[in-house]
Amino acid sequence: MTTEMEVTSANASIRASTVWTIVLGFAADPLMRWSWPDPGQYLRRMPQFVNACGGRAFEHGTAYVIGESRAAALWLPSDVQQDEDALDAIMALSLRPEVTEDMAHLRQGMAEHHPPEPHWYLPLIAVDPNWAGQGLGTLLMKYALQRCDEQGIAAYLESSNPENIPFYQRHGFKVIGEIQHGSSPPLTPMLRTGY
C-alpha cells in the first residue's frame, strides 16, 4: 500500500485541510444544505460546524485521514463529547428562523438515540469529491472499526444522506430509527454493536 492510501491520525498541522476535506465532501449533503442553502453561508459556517462536532477528535488522535486529506473521519471515543456550546452558538447565529425549531428537534432526537453504553461516535466522514469512488471511505471505516473491535465497543453514527446508508450497512451498522421534524431531511441513526 502506498503512503497516499494509508490511514494516519491528523495532527494540528493538517487540521485545516482535514476540515476543508469534510466541508467539500458535505457540499451536496441534504441536511447540511437544508441548514445553509446559500453557498457563501455554507462555506462560512460548515468549517465551524465541523470543528464543533468533531474537532475534539484531533486532540485524542482519532481524527483519521488518508493521504494529504483526500478523505477524513472524525471519531469521538466513548469519553469524548461534541462541543455543544459551540454548536448552540453556530445554530443561533446562522440558522434561518424558519428552520431553528426543526433543528432543535433534530438535535434532541440525536441525543435520544445515542446509545447509553460506551461507544465510539462518528459525527463526520467524507471524501474529497476529487477522490470519490476509490475506496477511501472504506479504508477509513475499517481502520476505526478495527479499534472498536479491539476494545469490544459499539460504534454509532447518524447518516444525514440516505444514499450513504448502504455503505454503513456494509460495515455492520444497523438502522435504529429515524429523526425528522417539520421541513428537515431525515437523519438516520445507526448502531454497530461491539465484537
mmCIF file of C-alpha atoms in Angstrom:
data_model
loop_
_atom_site.group_PDB
_atom_site.id
_atom_site.type_symbol
_atom_site.label_atom_id
_atom_site.label_comp_id
_atom_site.label_asym_id
_atom_site.label_seq_id
_atom_site.Cartn_x
_atom_site.Cartn_y
_atom_site.Cartn_z
ATOM 1 C CA MET A 1 0.000 0.000 0.000
ATOM 2 C CA THR A 2 1.378 3.400 -0.897
ATOM 3 C CA THR A 3 1.605 6.167 1.669
ATOM 4 C CA GLU A 4 -1.157 8.114 -0.063
ATOM 5 C CA MET A 5 -3.517 5.207 0.706
ATOM 6 C CA GLU A 6 -2.543 4.765 4.368
ATOM 7 C CA VAL A 7 -4.738 5.891 7.228
ATOM 8 C CA THR A 8 -2.987 8.189 9.680
ATOM 9 C CA SER A 9 -4.022 10.386 12.584
ATOM 10 C CA ALA A 10 -4.381 14.014 11.593
ATOM 11 C CA ASN A 11 -2.274 16.330 13.708
ATOM 12 C CA ALA A 12 -2.656 20.055 14.264
ATOM 13 C CA SER A 13 -0.571 20.915 11.196
ATOM 14 C CA ILE A 14 -3.175 19.427 8.826
ATOM 15 C CA ARG A 15 -6.281 20.199 10.853
ATOM 16 C CA ALA A 16 -7.416 22.969 8.498
ATOM 17 C CA SER A 17 -7.037 20.853 5.355
ATOM 18 C CA THR A 18 -8.808 17.959 7.090
ATOM 19 C CA VAL A 19 -11.739 20.201 7.991
ATOM 20 C CA TRP A 20 -11.919 21.508 4.408
ATOM 21 C CA THR A 21 -11.974 17.952 3.056
ATOM 22 C CA ILE A 22 -15.104 17.358 5.137
ATOM 23 C CA VAL A 23 -16.606 20.667 4.021
ATOM 24 C CA LEU A 24 -16.082 19.648 0.375
ATOM 25 C CA GLY A 25 -17.448 16.160 0.991
ATOM 26 C CA PHE A 26 -20.664 17.512 2.528
ATOM 27 C CA ALA A 27 -21.260 20.241 -0.077
ATOM 28 C CA ALA A 28 -24.291 18.390 -1.504
ATOM 29 C CA ASP A 29 -25.441 16.754 1.750
ATOM 30 C CA PRO A 30 -29.225 17.131 2.170
ATOM 31 C CA LEU A 31 -29.144 18.115 5.838
ATOM 32 C CA MET A 32 -26.180 20.468 5.622
ATOM 33 C CA ARG A 33 -27.603 22.308 2.616
ATOM 34 C CA TRP A 34 -31.048 22.474 4.252
ATOM 35 C CA SER A 35 -29.279 24.127 7.180
ATOM 36 C CA TRP A 36 -27.266 26.527 5.000
ATOM 37 C CA PRO A 37 -28.705 26.654 1.468
ATOM 38 C CA ASP A 38 -26.727 29.758 0.497
ATOM 39 C CA PRO A 39 -23.281 28.620 -0.755
ATOM 40 C CA GLY A 40 -21.454 31.511 0.891
ATOM 41 C CA GLN A 41 -23.094 30.874 4.220
ATOM 42 C CA TYR A 42 -22.390 27.152 3.914
ATOM 43 C CA LEU A 43 -18.689 27.823 3.293
ATOM 44 C CA ARG A 44 -18.537 30.208 6.277
ATOM 45 C CA ARG A 45 -20.437 28.056 8.754
ATOM 46 C CA MET A 46 -19.591 24.480 7.839
ATOM 47 C CA PRO A 47 -15.928 24.647 8.987
ATOM 48 C CA GLN A 48 -17.154 25.944 12.355
ATOM 49 C CA PHE A 49 -19.722 23.152 12.483
ATOM 50 C CA VAL A 50 -17.097 20.502 11.668
ATOM 51 C CA ASN A 51 -14.864 21.752 14.473
ATOM 52 C CA ALA A 52 -17.742 21.855 16.958
ATOM 53 C CA CYS A 53 -18.996 18.375 16.026
ATOM 54 C CA GLY A 54 -15.743 16.516 15.678
ATOM 55 C CA GLY A 55 -12.875 18.834 16.461
ATOM 56 C CA ARG A 56 -12.072 17.087 19.728
ATOM 57 C CA ALA A 57 -11.002 14.056 17.677
ATOM 58 C CA PHE A 58 -7.813 15.952 16.811
ATOM 59 C CA GLU A 59 -6.907 16.201 20.498
ATOM 60 C CA HIS A 60 -7.488 12.472 21.050
ATOM 61 C CA GLY A 61 -5.688 11.089 17.999
ATOM 62 C CA THR A 62 -8.955 9.878 16.453
ATOM 63 C CA ALA A 63 -9.124 12.285 13.502
ATOM 64 C CA TYR A 64 -8.140 9.981 10.661
ATOM 65 C CA VAL A 65 -7.058 10.952 7.159
ATOM 66 C CA ILE A 66 -5.826 9.300 4.004
ATOM 67 C CA GLY A 67 -3.051 10.922 2.038
ATOM 68 C CA GLU A 68 -2.979 14.670 2.188
ATOM 69 C CA SER A 69 -6.548 14.833 3.446
ATOM 70 C CA ARG A 70 -8.052 13.042 0.462
ATOM 71 C CA ALA A 71 -10.545 11.577 2.912
ATOM 72 C CA ALA A 72 -11.200 12.216 6.589
ATOM 73 C CA ALA A 73 -13.163 10.784 9.502
ATOM 74 C CA LEU A 74 -13.567 12.401 12.889
ATOM 75 C CA TRP A 75 -14.311 9.799 15.554
ATOM 76 C CA LEU A 76 -15.083 10.654 19.167
ATOM 77 C CA PRO A 77 -14.086 7.961 21.691
ATOM 78 C CA SER A 78 -16.640 6.983 24.314
ATOM 79 C CA ASP A 79 -15.443 9.510 26.901
ATOM 80 C CA VAL A 80 -15.355 12.476 24.473
ATOM 81 C CA GLN A 81 -18.343 14.641 23.576
ATOM 82 C CA GLN A 82 -19.087 17.187 20.896
ATOM 83 C CA ASP A 83 -18.730 20.854 21.814
ATOM 84 C CA GLU A 84 -22.418 21.505 22.462
ATOM 85 C CA ASP A 85 -21.845 25.134 23.477
ATOM 86 C CA ALA A 86 -20.141 25.861 20.161
ATOM 87 C CA LEU A 87 -22.905 24.044 18.277
ATOM 88 C CA ASP A 88 -25.549 26.102 20.104
ATOM 89 C CA ALA A 89 -23.721 29.316 19.162
ATOM 90 C CA ILE A 90 -23.335 28.330 15.491
ATOM 91 C CA MET A 91 -27.015 27.417 15.242
ATOM 92 C CA ALA A 92 -28.135 30.614 16.983
ATOM 93 C CA LEU A 93 -26.016 32.807 14.712
ATOM 94 C CA SER A 94 -26.570 31.140 11.383
ATOM 95 C CA LEU A 95 -29.821 29.223 11.031
ATOM 96 C CA ARG A 96 -32.745 30.721 9.187
ATOM 97 C CA PRO A 97 -35.617 31.416 11.627
ATOM 98 C CA GLU A 98 -37.945 29.041 9.774
ATOM 99 C CA VAL A 99 -35.669 26.030 10.462
ATOM 100 C CA THR A 100 -34.496 26.836 14.010
ATOM 101 C CA GLU A 101 -37.240 24.846 15.758
ATOM 102 C CA ASP A 102 -36.846 21.886 13.406
ATOM 103 C CA MET A 103 -33.093 21.814 14.092
ATOM 104 C CA ALA A 104 -33.699 21.896 17.847
ATOM 105 C CA HIS A 105 -35.931 18.828 17.480
ATOM 106 C CA LEU A 106 -33.302 17.069 15.341
ATOM 107 C CA ARG A 107 -30.616 17.678 17.941
ATOM 108 C CA GLN A 108 -32.918 16.414 20.684
ATOM 109 C CA GLY A 109 -33.619 13.274 18.637
ATOM 110 C CA MET A 110 -29.903 12.747 18.110
ATOM 111 C CA ALA A 111 -29.292 12.931 21.859
ATOM 112 C CA GLU A 112 -32.107 10.446 22.490
ATOM 113 C CA HIS A 113 -30.726 7.903 20.005
ATOM 114 C CA HIS A 114 -27.127 7.894 21.277
ATOM 115 C CA PRO A 115 -26.611 4.522 22.947
ATOM 116 C CA PRO A 116 -26.341 4.628 26.741
ATOM 117 C CA GLU A 117 -23.434 2.168 26.794
ATOM 118 C CA PRO A 118 -19.877 3.279 25.941
ATOM 119 C CA HIS A 119 -19.445 3.729 22.199
ATOM 120 C CA TRP A 120 -17.363 5.492 19.598
ATOM 121 C CA TYR A 121 -19.281 8.191 17.767
ATOM 122 C CA LEU A 122 -18.683 9.119 14.134
ATOM 123 C CA PRO A 123 -20.076 12.619 13.619
ATOM 124 C CA LEU A 124 -18.339 13.158 10.262
ATOM 125 C CA ILE A 125 -16.706 11.141 7.490
ATOM 126 C CA ALA A 126 -16.101 12.462 3.994
ATOM 127 C CA VAL A 127 -14.042 12.040 0.852
ATOM 128 C CA ASP A 128 -12.840 14.954 -1.233
ATOM 129 C CA PRO A 129 -15.025 14.697 -4.376
ATOM 130 C CA ASN A 130 -11.825 14.579 -6.474
ATOM 131 C CA TRP A 131 -11.005 11.235 -4.845
ATOM 132 C CA ALA A 132 -14.507 9.725 -4.560
ATOM 133 C CA GLY A 133 -15.117 6.168 -5.721
ATOM 134 C CA GLN A 134 -11.648 4.856 -4.876
ATOM 135 C CA GLY A 135 -12.484 3.029 -1.639
ATOM 136 C CA LEU A 136 -11.079 5.685 0.683
ATOM 137 C CA GLY A 137 -14.204 5.795 2.848
ATOM 138 C CA THR A 138 -13.999 2.027 3.258
ATOM 139 C CA LEU A 139 -10.358 2.246 4.338
ATOM 140 C CA LEU A 140 -11.216 4.894 6.933
ATOM 141 C CA MET A 141 -14.171 2.923 8.234
ATOM 142 C CA LYS A 142 -12.282 -0.372 8.533
ATOM 143 C CA TYR A 143 -9.404 1.330 10.327
ATOM 144 C CA ALA A 144 -11.586 2.847 13.046
ATOM 145 C CA LEU A 145 -13.867 -0.171 13.403
ATOM 146 C CA GLN A 146 -10.835 -2.377 13.983
ATOM 147 C CA ARG A 147 -10.057 -0.215 17.032
ATOM 148 C CA CYS A 148 -13.672 -0.504 18.184
ATOM 149 C CA ASP A 149 -13.491 -4.290 17.845
ATOM 150 C CA GLU A 150 -10.201 -4.466 19.708
ATOM 151 C CA GLN A 151 -11.899 -2.603 22.565
ATOM 152 C CA GLY A 152 -15.127 -4.597 22.215
ATOM 153 C CA ILE A 153 -17.052 -1.348 21.945
ATOM 154 C CA ALA A 154 -20.019 -0.245 19.839
ATOM 155 C CA ALA A 155 -19.921 2.414 17.112
ATOM 156 C CA TYR A 156 -22.702 4.897 16.447
ATOM 157 C CA LEU A 157 -23.473 7.500 13.761
ATOM 158 C CA GLU A 158 -26.310 9.424 12.169
ATOM 159 C CA SER A 159 -26.465 9.336 8.386
ATOM 160 C CA SER A 160 -27.546 12.695 7.007
ATOM 161 C CA ASN A 161 -27.732 11.342 3.466
ATOM 162 C CA PRO A 162 -29.970 8.341 2.665
ATOM 163 C CA GLU A 163 -27.626 7.405 -0.205
ATOM 164 C CA ASN A 164 -24.905 6.560 2.340
ATOM 165 C CA ILE A 165 -26.953 4.095 4.404
ATOM 166 C CA PRO A 166 -25.929 1.030 2.332
ATOM 167 C CA PHE A 167 -22.253 1.973 2.810
ATOM 168 C CA TYR A 168 -22.680 1.958 6.586
ATOM 169 C CA GLN A 169 -24.693 -1.255 6.478
ATOM 170 C CA ARG A 170 -21.839 -2.979 4.632
ATOM 171 C CA HIS A 171 -19.686 -2.137 7.652
ATOM 172 C CA GLY A 172 -22.096 -3.713 10.136
ATOM 173 C CA PHE A 173 -24.212 -0.703 11.122
ATOM 174 C CA LYS A 174 -27.933 -1.226 11.577
ATOM 175 C CA VAL A 175 -30.659 1.412 11.304
ATOM 176 C CA ILE A 176 -32.152 2.034 14.764
ATOM 177 C CA GLY A 177 -34.658 4.758 13.931
ATOM 178 C CA GLU A 178 -35.309 7.953 12.017
ATOM 179 C CA ILE A 179 -35.058 11.534 13.184
ATOM 180 C CA GLN A 180 -37.051 14.117 11.242
ATOM 181 C CA HIS A 181 -39.071 17.209 12.102
ATOM 182 C CA GLY A 182 -41.002 19.713 10.006
ATOM 183 C CA SER A 183 -39.164 20.611 6.821
ATOM 184 C CA SER A 184 -35.928 18.820 7.728
ATOM 185 C CA PRO A 185 -34.454 15.998 5.700
ATOM 186 C CA PRO A 186 -34.312 12.744 7.676
ATOM 187 C CA LEU A 187 -31.381 11.751 9.840
ATOM 188 C CA THR A 188 -30.872 8.006 10.225
ATOM 189 C CA PRO A 189 -29.282 6.849 13.492
ATOM 190 C CA MET A 190 -27.229 3.676 13.028
ATOM 191 C CA LEU A 191 -25.500 1.393 15.511
ATOM 192 C CA ARG A 192 -22.827 -1.257 15.156
ATOM 193 C CA THR A 193 -22.504 -3.439 18.221
ATOM 194 C CA GLY A 194 -19.093 -4.273 19.617
ATOM 195 C CA TYR A 195 -17.436 -7.569 18.720
#
